[in-house]
Structure formats: C-alpha cells, structure tokens
C-alpha cells in the first residue's frame, strides 16, 4: 500500500510538472487602448519587468498615456523610495524603458505572448479588433479582454483561438487595486487559464477565478447595489421616463444621497458611498452595464434601468470626469 501511494504521488507530481511546463510564460505583452485602464495595465506590467507595447489610434493619445504613466510612477516612488530619491528615479527610468508605443496593432502582435484589450465597451468594436489581430498574432499568443460587463465567450468566438482566450478584468486605479478577475469561458484551455493566473500573480496582483457570467464577481454584486442606492434616493418621485421630466415630488425619497453615502461609509465600512462611487466610476459606464444586462434579462428587477440615471447621462452629467454627476466638482 505504501509503495502504491508513493507511486501515485510521484505520478501525480510528474503530471503536474508536465502541465506546468506546457504553460505559456508571458514575457511580452501588448495592451490595446491607451486610456486610464490600458495605461494602468501597461504600467504594472512594465513595473514587473515585462516588455510592453501600448497601442492606440494616435500619437497624441499615446503621448498623454505615457505622461500619465510617468506621473503615476513618480507618485509611487515618493512612497516606495522616500529616503532614496536616486533609486526612485532609476525605478521610473527602468520601468519606462520597458514600454514602447505604436499606432499599428497588427504590426506589433507578431511577437507578443499576450494581447490585453482595454478599448471602448462595445462588443462589435471589440470583436472586430480581435478578429483582425487573430490573423497577425502567433498561434501561441493568448488574447484577453479587460471588459467589465461584456461576454468573453462572444469575443472568443470572433477568433480562431477560443482555447487561448480569456478575461483579465483589472480594477481602477490599476496600480493600486490588487484584484484581477481571471475569466474562463467554456472553451478556455486549462493551460491558458493557468498562464493568465500566473501572469496576474507576476504583476503582484491577487487573481480570483470567474466564470463568464454577467459582471463576473465584483460587478455582479456591486452594480445592483449601486442601482438600489439610486432607487432608494429616487423612490417617491414621479418621473416621465420618456421625457425625463420630474412631474411631481411626493417625498424626498427614502433617504438623501448624502445620508446614503454617510450610512454606507460609517455603517458598512465602505471607503466611498454609492453616489460617490457612481460619480467616480462614471454614470455613463454604469448605465451602459445595466442597459446591457437588462437587455439580456429584462424581467430581472436587479437589472431594471433608472430614470434618474438616464436623465443625468442624457444631460452629460457623468460624474467627476465632467465636473458634475450626483454631486458637483470644481
């Protein structure tokens, strides 16, 4: 029995070692999208020693992205190298050397191990991008999307590499937030999944495994919570949902947005109240997510649209990025 046990352990260890050897060790990363999320992903990948190519449509956008990364790195050095300014300057320089930029995605994916997409939250646009890059990237290359709400499986189906396709959902701000949701579709191979998990850990992140369901883990819980806060505030107010005109007020809602924010911060220990978080994330982003989920499950009350949220987005009051959302910002 002891011999059989030892034999089984050796066999299992050997099988695990063989599987591990087949995993792709990601060294070269291409990030498509130089916005806040894409630049943040590029920064953490470069900081951890990966060779990164950051891609966007224009040199102007890329210059802004690079400047933002440099400023972010300098903020990091103030804390990390408070007593060693020379080491801090060296850290910034070394990290920036790991990043190159390009406006031609097709031309730079020929030697990459991983493509991470962080462009506009539009399924058709993403599918078109992946379909095009699929023709240029090597067979070994893994494709991943940073989407927060769109189905990974549908994106994978736009390529011929469904087994080498997954999700890597980072959180904003990427350099600060430790979590990465690693999404595995029914077609994602175990080798690909483990490679994405290892890559996330190499960035210093804490990955969690998710299935390809609406919102994955965090947003599936967070967005309904935010929407319920809006409903709590607007409840008792009568709205014309087609014209977005407040017709009459029977009450001031079940609670004010200020009181709701204070209650959740002090009562639940959240760092931000729901309305503060909505403004930080962007009201248009939240509306886009809830509209997509509502289309998928129109009878689910958690995914019901909000007239007030729709009104604010129509008025271009999108939160901090526009200077006004549920609150006003200078």
PDB file of C-alpha atoms in Angstrom:
ATOM      1  CA  UNK A   1       0.000   0.000   0.000  1.00  0.00           C
ATOM      2  CA  UNK A   2       2.858   2.413   0.867  1.00  0.00           C
ATOM      3  CA  UNK A   3       4.556   1.617  -2.445  1.00  0.00           C
ATOM      4  CA  UNK A   4       1.318   2.240  -4.330  1.00  0.00           C
ATOM      5  CA  UNK A   5       0.868   5.546  -2.512  1.00  0.00           C
ATOM      6  CA  UNK A   6       4.419   6.669  -3.301  1.00  0.00           C
ATOM      7  CA  UNK A   7       3.959   5.608  -6.917  1.00  0.00           C
ATOM      8  CA  UNK A   8       0.718   7.574  -7.152  1.00  0.00           C
ATOM      9  CA  UNK A   9       2.291  10.710  -5.613  1.00  0.00           C
ATOM     10  CA  UNK A  10       5.264  10.516  -7.999  1.00  0.00           C
ATOM     11  CA  UNK A  11       2.920  10.047 -10.952  1.00  0.00           C
ATOM     12  CA  UNK A  12       0.738  12.977  -9.870  1.00  0.00           C
ATOM     13  CA  UNK A  13       3.780  15.189  -9.336  1.00  0.00           C
ATOM     14  CA  UNK A  14       5.127  14.230 -12.733  1.00  0.00           C
ATOM     15  CA  UNK A  15       1.800  15.017 -14.388  1.00  0.00           C
ATOM     16  CA  UNK A  16       1.634  18.392 -12.614  1.00  0.00           C
ATOM     17  CA  UNK A  17       5.181  19.216 -13.685  1.00  0.00           C
ATOM     18  CA  UNK A  18       4.378  18.305 -17.288  1.00  0.00           C
ATOM     19  CA  UNK A  19       1.262  20.508 -17.244  1.00  0.00           C
ATOM     20  CA  UNK A  20       3.233  23.365 -15.710  1.00  0.00           C
ATOM     21  CA  UNK A  21       5.911  23.029 -18.368  1.00  0.00           C
ATOM     22  CA  UNK A  22       3.275  23.492 -21.049  1.00  0.00           C
ATOM     23  CA  UNK A  23       2.036  26.772 -19.595  1.00  0.00           C
ATOM     24  CA  UNK A  24       2.979  29.872 -21.531  1.00  0.00           C
ATOM     25  CA  UNK A  25       5.381  32.077 -19.590  1.00  0.00           C
ATOM     26  CA  UNK A  26       4.271  35.570 -20.517  1.00  0.00           C
ATOM     27  CA  UNK A  27       7.140  37.993 -21.094  1.00  0.00           C
ATOM     28  CA  UNK A  28       5.911  40.219 -23.941  1.00  0.00           C
ATOM     29  CA  UNK A  29       2.573  41.993 -23.543  1.00  0.00           C
ATOM     30  CA  UNK A  30       0.599  44.120 -25.989  1.00  0.00           C
ATOM     31  CA  UNK A  31      -2.018  46.401 -24.432  1.00  0.00           C
ATOM     32  CA  UNK A  32      -4.619  47.767 -26.847  1.00  0.00           C
ATOM     33  CA  UNK A  33      -6.067  51.047 -25.553  1.00  0.00           C
ATOM     34  CA  UNK A  34      -4.160  53.927 -24.006  1.00  0.00           C
ATOM     35  CA  UNK A  35      -6.921  55.161 -21.738  1.00  0.00           C
ATOM     36  CA  UNK A  36      -6.916  55.081 -17.956  1.00  0.00           C
ATOM     37  CA  UNK A  37      -7.254  51.295 -17.717  1.00  0.00           C
ATOM     38  CA  UNK A  38      -4.917  50.434 -20.587  1.00  0.00           C
ATOM     39  CA  UNK A  39      -2.215  52.781 -19.329  1.00  0.00           C
ATOM     40  CA  UNK A  40      -2.558  51.357 -15.814  1.00  0.00           C
ATOM     41  CA  UNK A  41      -2.215  47.779 -17.087  1.00  0.00           C
ATOM     42  CA  UNK A  42       0.819  48.780 -19.150  1.00  0.00           C
ATOM     43  CA  UNK A  43       2.368  50.406 -16.077  1.00  0.00           C
ATOM     44  CA  UNK A  44       2.028  47.403 -13.760  1.00  0.00           C
ATOM     45  CA  UNK A  45       3.235  45.024 -16.477  1.00  0.00           C
ATOM     46  CA  UNK A  46       6.299  47.184 -17.166  1.00  0.00           C
ATOM     47  CA  UNK A  47       6.976  47.618 -13.438  1.00  0.00           C
ATOM     48  CA  UNK A  48       7.123  43.841 -13.028  1.00  0.00           C
ATOM     49  CA  UNK A  49       9.703  43.505 -15.808  1.00  0.00           C
ATOM     50  CA  UNK A  50       7.506  42.651 -18.797  1.00  0.00           C
ATOM     51  CA  UNK A  51       8.208  44.123 -22.216  1.00  0.00           C
ATOM     52  CA  UNK A  52       5.091  46.143 -23.061  1.00  0.00           C
ATOM     53  CA  UNK A  53       3.762  47.678 -26.256  1.00  0.00           C
ATOM     54  CA  UNK A  54       0.956  50.168 -25.656  1.00  0.00           C
ATOM     55  CA  UNK A  55      -1.269  50.697 -28.702  1.00  0.00           C
ATOM     56  CA  UNK A  56      -3.802  53.382 -29.532  1.00  0.00           C
ATOM     57  CA  UNK A  57      -5.132  55.233 -32.557  1.00  0.00           C
ATOM     58  CA  UNK A  58      -2.958  58.347 -32.415  1.00  0.00           C
ATOM     59  CA  UNK A  59       0.437  59.509 -31.238  1.00  0.00           C
ATOM     60  CA  UNK A  60      -1.274  62.288 -29.300  1.00  0.00           C
ATOM     61  CA  UNK A  61      -3.208  59.807 -27.179  1.00  0.00           C
ATOM     62  CA  UNK A  62      -0.081  57.714 -26.621  1.00  0.00           C
ATOM     63  CA  UNK A  63       1.957  60.742 -25.519  1.00  0.00           C
ATOM     64  CA  UNK A  64      -0.761  61.587 -22.996  1.00  0.00           C
ATOM     65  CA  UNK A  65      -0.810  57.968 -21.813  1.00  0.00           C
ATOM     66  CA  UNK A  66       2.970  57.837 -21.407  1.00  0.00           C
ATOM     67  CA  UNK A  67       2.982  61.110 -19.495  1.00  0.00           C
ATOM     68  CA  UNK A  68       0.259  59.782 -17.209  1.00  0.00           C
ATOM     69  CA  UNK A  69       2.253  56.601 -16.560  1.00  0.00           C
ATOM     70  CA  UNK A  70       5.365  58.631 -15.738  1.00  0.00           C
ATOM     71  CA  UNK A  71       3.440  60.844 -13.309  1.00  0.00           C
ATOM     72  CA  UNK A  72       1.885  57.776 -11.683  1.00  0.00           C
ATOM     73  CA  UNK A  73       5.303  56.156 -11.286  1.00  0.00           C
ATOM     74  CA  UNK A  74       6.680  59.301  -9.670  1.00  0.00           C
ATOM     75  CA  UNK A  75       3.844  59.231  -7.139  1.00  0.00           C
ATOM     76  CA  UNK A  76       4.728  55.620  -6.365  1.00  0.00           C
ATOM     77  CA  UNK A  77       8.393  56.496  -5.832  1.00  0.00           C
ATOM     78  CA  UNK A  78       7.533  59.188  -3.288  1.00  0.00           C
ATOM     79  CA  UNK A  79       6.250  56.442  -1.004  1.00  0.00           C
ATOM     80  CA  UNK A  80       8.382  53.497  -2.073  1.00  0.00           C
ATOM     81  CA  UNK A  81      11.678  55.380  -2.259  1.00  0.00           C
ATOM     82  CA  UNK A  82      11.023  58.229   0.188  1.00  0.00           C
ATOM     83  CA  UNK A  83      14.586  58.128   1.536  1.00  0.00           C
ATOM     84  CA  UNK A  84      16.245  57.098  -1.739  1.00  0.00           C
ATOM     85  CA  UNK A  85      15.415  59.620  -4.471  1.00  0.00           C
ATOM     86  CA  UNK A  86      18.147  58.310  -6.779  1.00  0.00           C
ATOM     87  CA  UNK A  87      16.758  54.774  -6.561  1.00  0.00           C
ATOM     88  CA  UNK A  88      13.306  56.191  -7.245  1.00  0.00           C
ATOM     89  CA  UNK A  89      14.495  57.990 -10.379  1.00  0.00           C
ATOM     90  CA  UNK A  90      16.203  54.776 -11.548  1.00  0.00           C
ATOM     91  CA  UNK A  91      12.983  52.822 -10.937  1.00  0.00           C
ATOM     92  CA  UNK A  92      10.958  55.249 -13.087  1.00  0.00           C
ATOM     93  CA  UNK A  93      13.531  55.223 -15.885  1.00  0.00           C
ATOM     94  CA  UNK A  94      13.811  51.428 -15.898  1.00  0.00           C
ATOM     95  CA  UNK A  95      10.035  50.973 -15.983  1.00  0.00           C
ATOM     96  CA  UNK A  96       9.545  53.469 -18.814  1.00  0.00           C
ATOM     97  CA  UNK A  97      12.219  51.683 -20.860  1.00  0.00           C
ATOM     98  CA  UNK A  98      10.039  48.567 -20.742  1.00  0.00           C
ATOM     99  CA  UNK A  99       7.237  50.426 -22.559  1.00  0.00           C
ATOM    100  CA  UNK A 100       7.107  51.198 -26.270  1.00  0.00           C
ATOM    101  CA  UNK A 101       4.124  52.620 -28.146  1.00  0.00           C
ATOM    102  CA  UNK A 102       2.535  52.047 -31.535  1.00  0.00           C
ATOM    103  CA  UNK A 103      -0.500  53.064 -33.574  1.00  0.00           C
ATOM    104  CA  UNK A 104      -0.437  49.823 -35.593  1.00  0.00           C
ATOM    105  CA  UNK A 105      -1.766  46.907 -33.555  1.00  0.00           C
ATOM    106  CA  UNK A 106      -1.409  44.396 -36.374  1.00  0.00           C
ATOM    107  CA  UNK A 107       2.270  45.168 -36.777  1.00  0.00           C
ATOM    108  CA  UNK A 108       3.247  44.671 -33.126  1.00  0.00           C
ATOM    109  CA  UNK A 109       1.398  41.484 -32.139  1.00  0.00           C
ATOM    110  CA  UNK A 110       3.575  39.214 -34.274  1.00  0.00           C
ATOM    111  CA  UNK A 111       5.970  38.530 -31.385  1.00  0.00           C
ATOM    112  CA  UNK A 112       3.741  39.017 -28.343  1.00  0.00           C
ATOM    113  CA  UNK A 113       2.771  36.407 -25.762  1.00  0.00           C
ATOM    114  CA  UNK A 114      -0.367  38.162 -24.555  1.00  0.00           C
ATOM    115  CA  UNK A 115      -2.764  40.717 -26.030  1.00  0.00           C
ATOM    116  CA  UNK A 116      -4.876  42.603 -23.490  1.00  0.00           C
ATOM    117  CA  UNK A 117      -7.721  44.658 -24.929  1.00  0.00           C
ATOM    118  CA  UNK A 118      -8.834  47.733 -22.974  1.00  0.00           C
ATOM    119  CA  UNK A 119     -10.803  49.758 -25.512  1.00  0.00           C
ATOM    120  CA  UNK A 120     -14.376  51.103 -25.594  1.00  0.00           C
ATOM    121  CA  UNK A 121     -17.075  48.881 -24.051  1.00  0.00           C
ATOM    122  CA  UNK A 122     -18.678  47.987 -27.362  1.00  0.00           C
ATOM    123  CA  UNK A 123     -18.952  44.326 -28.297  1.00  0.00           C
ATOM    124  CA  UNK A 124     -18.918  44.888 -32.050  1.00  0.00           C
ATOM    125  CA  UNK A 125     -15.803  47.057 -31.887  1.00  0.00           C
ATOM    126  CA  UNK A 126     -14.024  44.545 -29.663  1.00  0.00           C
ATOM    127  CA  UNK A 127     -14.992  41.626 -31.889  1.00  0.00           C
ATOM    128  CA  UNK A 128     -13.709  43.429 -34.965  1.00  0.00           C
ATOM    129  CA  UNK A 129     -10.402  44.158 -33.221  1.00  0.00           C
ATOM    130  CA  UNK A 130      -9.885  40.558 -32.092  1.00  0.00           C
ATOM    131  CA  UNK A 131     -10.910  39.191 -35.485  1.00  0.00           C
ATOM    132  CA  UNK A 132      -8.267  41.365 -37.168  1.00  0.00           C
ATOM    133  CA  UNK A 133      -5.486  40.669 -34.665  1.00  0.00           C
ATOM    134  CA  UNK A 134      -6.186  36.941 -34.851  1.00  0.00           C
ATOM    135  CA  UNK A 135      -4.719  36.999 -38.373  1.00  0.00           C
ATOM    136  CA  UNK A 136      -1.429  38.575 -37.262  1.00  0.00           C
ATOM    137  CA  UNK A 137      -0.689  37.069 -33.831  1.00  0.00           C
ATOM    138  CA  UNK A 138       1.283  33.810 -33.488  1.00  0.00           C
ATOM    139  CA  UNK A 139      -0.566  30.624 -32.638  1.00  0.00           C
ATOM    140  CA  UNK A 140       0.817  30.646 -29.078  1.00  0.00           C
ATOM    141  CA  UNK A 141      -0.466  34.162 -28.296  1.00  0.00           C
ATOM    142  CA  UNK A 142      -3.205  34.448 -25.689  1.00  0.00           C
ATOM    143  CA  UNK A 143      -5.954  37.026 -26.171  1.00  0.00           C
ATOM    144  CA  UNK A 144      -7.674  38.623 -23.159  1.00  0.00           C
ATOM    145  CA  UNK A 145     -10.251  41.340 -22.649  1.00  0.00           C
ATOM    146  CA  UNK A 146     -10.415  43.765 -19.741  1.00  0.00           C
ATOM    147  CA  UNK A 147     -14.166  44.204 -20.174  1.00  0.00           C
ATOM    148  CA  UNK A 148     -16.166  44.731 -17.010  1.00  0.00           C
ATOM    149  CA  UNK A 149     -19.503  43.518 -18.341  1.00  0.00           C
ATOM    150  CA  UNK A 150     -19.435  42.071 -21.862  1.00  0.00           C
ATOM    151  CA  UNK A 151     -19.461  38.303 -22.557  1.00  0.00           C
ATOM    152  CA  UNK A 152     -15.943  36.951 -23.093  1.00  0.00           C
ATOM    153  CA  UNK A 153     -17.298  33.926 -24.959  1.00  0.00           C
ATOM    154  CA  UNK A 154     -18.744  36.085 -27.733  1.00  0.00           C
ATOM    155  CA  UNK A 155     -15.393  37.821 -28.188  1.00  0.00           C
ATOM    156  CA  UNK A 156     -13.568  34.493 -28.270  1.00  0.00           C
ATOM    157  CA  UNK A 157     -15.930  33.300 -30.992  1.00  0.00           C
ATOM    158  CA  UNK A 158     -14.756  36.130 -33.245  1.00  0.00           C
ATOM    159  CA  UNK A 159     -11.337  34.407 -33.397  1.00  0.00           C
ATOM    160  CA  UNK A 160      -9.913  31.000 -34.243  1.00  0.00           C
ATOM    161  CA  UNK A 161      -8.263  30.735 -30.799  1.00  0.00           C
ATOM    162  CA  UNK A 162     -11.188  30.123 -28.463  1.00  0.00           C
ATOM    163  CA  UNK A 163      -8.983  27.889 -26.305  1.00  0.00           C
ATOM    164  CA  UNK A 164      -6.405  30.689 -25.969  1.00  0.00           C
ATOM    165  CA  UNK A 165      -8.891  33.376 -24.989  1.00  0.00           C
ATOM    166  CA  UNK A 166      -9.918  34.591 -21.542  1.00  0.00           C
ATOM    167  CA  UNK A 167     -10.729  37.635 -19.482  1.00  0.00           C
ATOM    168  CA  UNK A 168      -8.415  39.754 -17.328  1.00  0.00           C
ATOM    169  CA  UNK A 169     -10.585  42.273 -15.516  1.00  0.00           C
ATOM    170  CA  UNK A 170      -8.420  44.806 -13.695  1.00  0.00           C
ATOM    171  CA  UNK A 171      -9.803  47.472 -11.378  1.00  0.00           C
ATOM    172  CA  UNK A 172      -9.287  51.231 -11.361  1.00  0.00           C
ATOM    173  CA  UNK A 173      -6.769  52.565 -10.455  1.00  0.00           C
ATOM    174  CA  UNK A 174      -4.828  49.565 -11.731  1.00  0.00           C
ATOM    175  CA  UNK A 175      -1.501  50.331  -9.957  1.00  0.00           C
ATOM    176  CA  UNK A 176      -3.291  50.480  -6.588  1.00  0.00           C
ATOM    177  CA  UNK A 177      -6.014  47.832  -6.825  1.00  0.00           C
ATOM    178  CA  UNK A 178      -4.789  44.326  -6.003  1.00  0.00           C
ATOM    179  CA  UNK A 179      -7.632  42.320  -7.535  1.00  0.00           C
ATOM    180  CA  UNK A 180      -7.753  40.792 -11.010  1.00  0.00           C
ATOM    181  CA  UNK A 181     -10.706  38.685 -12.103  1.00  0.00           C
ATOM    182  CA  UNK A 182      -9.490  35.920 -14.409  1.00  0.00           C
ATOM    183  CA  UNK A 183     -12.400  34.759 -16.544  1.00  0.00           C
ATOM    184  CA  UNK A 184     -12.507  31.297 -18.036  1.00  0.00           C
ATOM    185  CA  UNK A 185     -15.003  30.555 -20.803  1.00  0.00           C
ATOM    186  CA  UNK A 186     -16.217  27.012 -21.558  1.00  0.00           C
ATOM    187  CA  UNK A 187     -13.596  26.889 -24.347  1.00  0.00           C
ATOM    188  CA  UNK A 188     -10.622  28.359 -22.445  1.00  0.00           C
ATOM    189  CA  UNK A 189      -7.956  25.683 -22.009  1.00  0.00           C
ATOM    190  CA  UNK A 190      -6.558  24.927 -18.585  1.00  0.00           C
ATOM    191  CA  UNK A 191      -3.120  25.858 -19.917  1.00  0.00           C
ATOM    192  CA  UNK A 192      -4.386  29.304 -20.936  1.00  0.00           C
ATOM    193  CA  UNK A 193      -6.214  29.821 -17.648  1.00  0.00           C
ATOM    194  CA  UNK A 194      -3.160  28.914 -15.578  1.00  0.00           C
ATOM    195  CA  UNK A 195      -0.962  31.164 -17.722  1.00  0.00           C
ATOM    196  CA  UNK A 196      -3.300  34.097 -17.061  1.00  0.00           C
ATOM    197  CA  UNK A 197      -3.370  33.326 -13.339  1.00  0.00           C
ATOM    198  CA  UNK A 198       0.434  33.165 -13.217  1.00  0.00           C
ATOM    199  CA  UNK A 199       0.714  36.414 -15.168  1.00  0.00           C
ATOM    200  CA  UNK A 200      -1.637  38.174 -12.731  1.00  0.00           C
ATOM    201  CA  UNK A 201       0.435  36.967  -9.792  1.00  0.00           C
ATOM    202  CA  UNK A 202       3.633  38.111 -11.524  1.00  0.00           C
ATOM    203  CA  UNK A 203       2.139  41.618 -11.585  1.00  0.00           C
ATOM    204  CA  UNK A 204       1.781  41.468  -7.812  1.00  0.00           C
ATOM    205  CA  UNK A 205      -1.981  41.079  -8.039  1.00  0.00           C
ATOM    206  CA  UNK A 206      -4.342  38.688  -6.294  1.00  0.00           C
ATOM    207  CA  UNK A 207      -6.327  36.871  -9.001  1.00  0.00           C
ATOM    208  CA  UNK A 208      -9.690  35.189  -8.498  1.00  0.00           C
ATOM    209  CA  UNK A 209     -11.244  32.676 -10.864  1.00  0.00           C
ATOM    210  CA  UNK A 210     -14.558  33.584 -12.518  1.00  0.00           C
ATOM    211  CA  UNK A 211     -16.927  32.018 -14.987  1.00  0.00           C
ATOM    212  CA  UNK A 212     -18.164  34.029 -17.959  1.00  0.00           C
ATOM    213  CA  UNK A 213     -21.331  35.339 -16.332  1.00  0.00           C
ATOM    214  CA  UNK A 214     -22.717  38.931 -16.365  1.00  0.00           C
ATOM    215  CA  UNK A 215     -20.466  41.134 -14.224  1.00  0.00           C
ATOM    216  CA  UNK A 216     -18.265  38.192 -13.178  1.00  0.00           C
ATOM    217  CA  UNK A 217     -17.975  38.537  -9.359  1.00  0.00           C
ATOM    218  CA  UNK A 218     -17.414  42.141  -8.297  1.00  0.00           C
ATOM    219  CA  UNK A 219     -19.679  44.000 -10.720  1.00  0.00           C
ATOM    220  CA  UNK A 220     -22.391  41.353 -10.450  1.00  0.00           C
ATOM    221  CA  UNK A 221     -22.637  42.287  -6.771  1.00  0.00           C
ATOM    222  CA  UNK A 222     -21.587  45.945  -6.980  1.00  0.00           C
ATOM    223  CA  UNK A 223     -23.743  47.299  -9.823  1.00  0.00           C
ATOM    224  CA  UNK A 224     -27.085  46.088  -8.387  1.00  0.00           C
ATOM    225  CA  UNK A 225     -26.034  47.628  -5.050  1.00  0.00           C
ATOM    226  CA  UNK A 226     -25.315  50.973  -6.740  1.00  0.00           C
ATOM    227  CA  UNK A 227     -28.587  50.844  -8.662  1.00  0.00           C
ATOM    228  CA  UNK A 228     -30.538  50.082  -5.493  1.00  0.00           C
ATOM    229  CA  UNK A 229     -28.950  53.144  -3.866  1.00  0.00           C
ATOM    230  CA  UNK A 230     -30.226  55.254  -6.779  1.00  0.00           C
ATOM    231  CA  UNK A 231     -33.705  53.725  -6.429  1.00  0.00           C
ATOM    232  CA  UNK A 232     -33.641  54.406  -2.693  1.00  0.00           C
ATOM    233  CA  UNK A 233     -32.907  58.064  -3.455  1.00  0.00           C
ATOM    234  CA  UNK A 234     -35.427  58.478  -6.287  1.00  0.00           C
ATOM    235  CA  UNK A 235     -38.223  56.452  -4.686  1.00  0.00           C
ATOM    236  CA  UNK A 236     -41.303  58.597  -4.067  1.00  0.00           C
ATOM    237  CA  UNK A 237     -40.501  60.798  -7.045  1.00  0.00           C
ATOM    238  CA  UNK A 238     -42.669  60.533 -10.147  1.00  0.00           C
ATOM    239  CA  UNK A 239     -40.789  60.569 -13.452  1.00  0.00           C
ATOM    240  CA  UNK A 240     -41.865  60.671 -17.076  1.00  0.00           C
ATOM    241  CA  UNK A 241     -39.367  58.056 -18.311  1.00  0.00           C
ATOM    242  CA  UNK A 242     -39.680  59.116 -21.974  1.00  0.00           C
ATOM    243  CA  UNK A 243     -39.153  62.841 -21.477  1.00  0.00           C
ATOM    244  CA  UNK A 244     -37.048  62.608 -18.301  1.00  0.00           C
ATOM    245  CA  UNK A 245     -39.087  65.379 -16.684  1.00  0.00           C
ATOM    246  CA  UNK A 246     -39.794  65.412 -12.996  1.00  0.00           C
ATOM    247  CA  UNK A 247     -43.570  65.737 -12.821  1.00  0.00           C
ATOM    248  CA  UNK A 248     -44.153  65.956  -9.096  1.00  0.00           C
ATOM    249  CA  UNK A 249     -42.492  65.148  -5.813  1.00  0.00           C
ATOM    250  CA  UNK A 250     -44.373  63.224  -3.188  1.00  0.00           C
ATOM    251  CA  UNK A 251     -41.367  62.982  -0.906  1.00  0.00           C
ATOM    252  CA  UNK A 252     -37.633  63.499  -0.949  1.00  0.00           C
ATOM    253  CA  UNK A 253     -37.116  59.792  -1.466  1.00  0.00           C
ATOM    254  CA  UNK A 254     -36.463  57.254   1.253  1.00  0.00           C
ATOM    255  CA  UNK A 255     -33.173  58.996   2.028  1.00  0.00           C
ATOM    256  CA  UNK A 256     -30.947  61.740   0.655  1.00  0.00           C
ATOM    257  CA  UNK A 257     -27.900  60.778  -1.397  1.00  0.00           C
ATOM    258  CA  UNK A 258     -25.686  62.433   1.225  1.00  0.00           C
ATOM    259  CA  UNK A 259     -27.198  60.375   4.038  1.00  0.00           C
ATOM    260  CA  UNK A 260     -26.997  57.185   1.993  1.00  0.00           C
ATOM    261  CA  UNK A 261     -23.292  57.797   1.377  1.00  0.00           C
ATOM    262  CA  UNK A 262     -22.587  58.525   5.042  1.00  0.00           C
ATOM    263  CA  UNK A 263     -24.613  55.491   6.141  1.00  0.00           C
ATOM    264  CA  UNK A 264     -22.712  53.079   3.913  1.00  0.00           C
ATOM    265  CA  UNK A 265     -19.323  54.518   4.870  1.00  0.00           C
ATOM    266  CA  UNK A 266     -19.910  54.529   8.596  1.00  0.00           C
ATOM    267  CA  UNK A 267     -22.338  51.620   8.847  1.00  0.00           C
ATOM    268  CA  UNK A 268     -20.782  49.195   6.359  1.00  0.00           C
ATOM    269  CA  UNK A 269     -17.204  50.455   6.488  1.00  0.00           C
ATOM    270  CA  UNK A 270     -17.064  51.240   2.773  1.00  0.00           C
ATOM    271  CA  UNK A 271     -14.367  53.751   1.745  1.00  0.00           C
ATOM    272  CA  UNK A 272     -16.841  55.540  -0.548  1.00  0.00           C
ATOM    273  CA  UNK A 273     -20.597  55.874  -0.534  1.00  0.00           C
ATOM    274  CA  UNK A 274     -22.555  54.556  -3.543  1.00  0.00           C
ATOM    275  CA  UNK A 275     -23.161  58.002  -5.077  1.00  0.00           C
ATOM    276  CA  UNK A 276     -19.528  58.993  -4.611  1.00  0.00           C
ATOM    277  CA  UNK A 277     -18.525  55.731  -6.274  1.00  0.00           C
ATOM    278  CA  UNK A 278     -21.008  56.195  -9.120  1.00  0.00           C
ATOM    279  CA  UNK A 279     -19.543  59.620  -9.857  1.00  0.00           C
ATOM    280  CA  UNK A 280     -16.017  58.209  -9.664  1.00  0.00           C
ATOM    281  CA  UNK A 281     -16.745  55.287 -11.996  1.00  0.00           C
ATOM    282  CA  UNK A 282     -18.796  57.372 -14.433  1.00  0.00           C
ATOM    283  CA  UNK A 283     -22.575  57.379 -14.687  1.00  0.00           C
ATOM    284  CA  UNK A 284     -22.368  56.501 -18.383  1.00  0.00           C
ATOM    285  CA  UNK A 285     -20.346  53.391 -17.563  1.00  0.00           C
ATOM    286  CA  UNK A 286     -22.893  52.211 -15.010  1.00  0.00           C
ATOM    287  CA  UNK A 287     -25.769  52.933 -17.387  1.00  0.00           C
ATOM    288  CA  UNK A 288     -24.046  51.002 -20.175  1.00  0.00           C
ATOM    289  CA  UNK A 289     -23.606  47.969 -17.931  1.00  0.00           C
ATOM    290  CA  UNK A 290     -27.154  47.962 -16.566  1.00  0.00           C
ATOM    291  CA  UNK A 291     -28.662  48.519 -20.025  1.00  0.00           C
ATOM    292  CA  UNK A 292     -26.718  45.531 -21.360  1.00  0.00           C
ATOM    293  CA  UNK A 293     -27.814  43.293 -18.510  1.00  0.00           C
ATOM    294  CA  UNK A 294     -31.417  44.491 -18.795  1.00  0.00           C
ATOM    295  CA  UNK A 295     -31.404  43.514 -22.480  1.00  0.00           C
ATOM    296  CA  UNK A 296     -30.189  40.025 -21.520  1.00  0.00           C
ATOM    297  CA  UNK A 297     -32.608  39.593 -18.596  1.00  0.00           C
ATOM    298  CA  UNK A 298     -35.482  42.102 -18.970  1.00  0.00           C
ATOM    299  CA  UNK A 299     -37.520  40.523 -16.172  1.00  0.00           C
ATOM    300  CA  UNK A 300     -34.758  40.672 -13.567  1.00  0.00           C
ATOM    301  CA  UNK A 301     -35.633  43.556 -11.188  1.00  0.00           C
ATOM    302  CA  UNK A 302     -31.971  43.944 -10.210  1.00  0.00           C
ATOM    303  CA  UNK A 303     -31.210  44.962 -13.800  1.00  0.00           C
ATOM    304  CA  UNK A 304     -34.056  47.486 -14.165  1.00  0.00           C
ATOM    305  CA  UNK A 305     -32.963  50.881 -15.617  1.00  0.00           C
ATOM    306  CA  UNK A 306     -33.197  54.070 -13.549  1.00  0.00           C
ATOM    307  CA  UNK A 307     -34.994  57.150 -14.958  1.00  0.00           C
ATOM    308  CA  UNK A 308     -32.818  59.434 -12.837  1.00  0.00           C
ATOM    309  CA  UNK A 309     -29.585  57.827 -14.004  1.00  0.00           C
ATOM    310  CA  UNK A 310     -30.785  58.003 -17.614  1.00  0.00           C
ATOM    311  CA  UNK A 311     -31.635  61.681 -17.188  1.00  0.00           C
ATOM    312  CA  UNK A 312     -28.223  62.601 -15.799  1.00  0.00           C
ATOM    313  CA  UNK A 313     -26.418  60.735 -18.582  1.00  0.00           C
ATOM    314  CA  UNK A 314     -28.598  62.435 -21.213  1.00  0.00           C
ATOM    315  CA  UNK A 315     -27.605  65.784 -19.702  1.00  0.00           C
ATOM    316  CA  UNK A 316     -23.912  64.758 -19.937  1.00  0.00           C
ATOM    317  CA  UNK A 317     -23.597  64.854 -16.157  1.00  0.00           C
ATOM    318  CA  UNK A 318     -21.393  61.797 -15.979  1.00  0.00           C
ATOM    319  CA  UNK A 319     -19.602  62.323 -12.675  1.00  0.00           C
ATOM    320  CA  UNK A 320     -16.148  63.591 -11.760  1.00  0.00           C
ATOM    321  CA  UNK A 321     -14.864  63.440 -15.344  1.00  0.00           C
ATOM    322  CA  UNK A 322     -17.415  66.050 -16.469  1.00  0.00           C
ATOM    323  CA  UNK A 323     -17.480  68.080 -13.261  1.00  0.00           C
ATOM    324  CA  UNK A 324     -20.978  67.036 -12.261  1.00  0.00           C
ATOM    325  CA  UNK A 325     -22.918  63.849 -11.645  1.00  0.00           C
ATOM    326  CA  UNK A 326     -24.862  63.221  -8.487  1.00  0.00           C
ATOM    327  CA  UNK A 327     -22.521  65.806  -6.956  1.00  0.00           C
ATOM    328  CA  UNK A 328     -20.778  68.866  -8.379  1.00  0.00           C
ATOM    329  CA  UNK A 329     -16.984  69.051  -8.620  1.00  0.00           C
ATOM    330  CA  UNK A 330     -14.737  72.047  -9.114  1.00  0.00           C
TER     331      UNK A 330
END
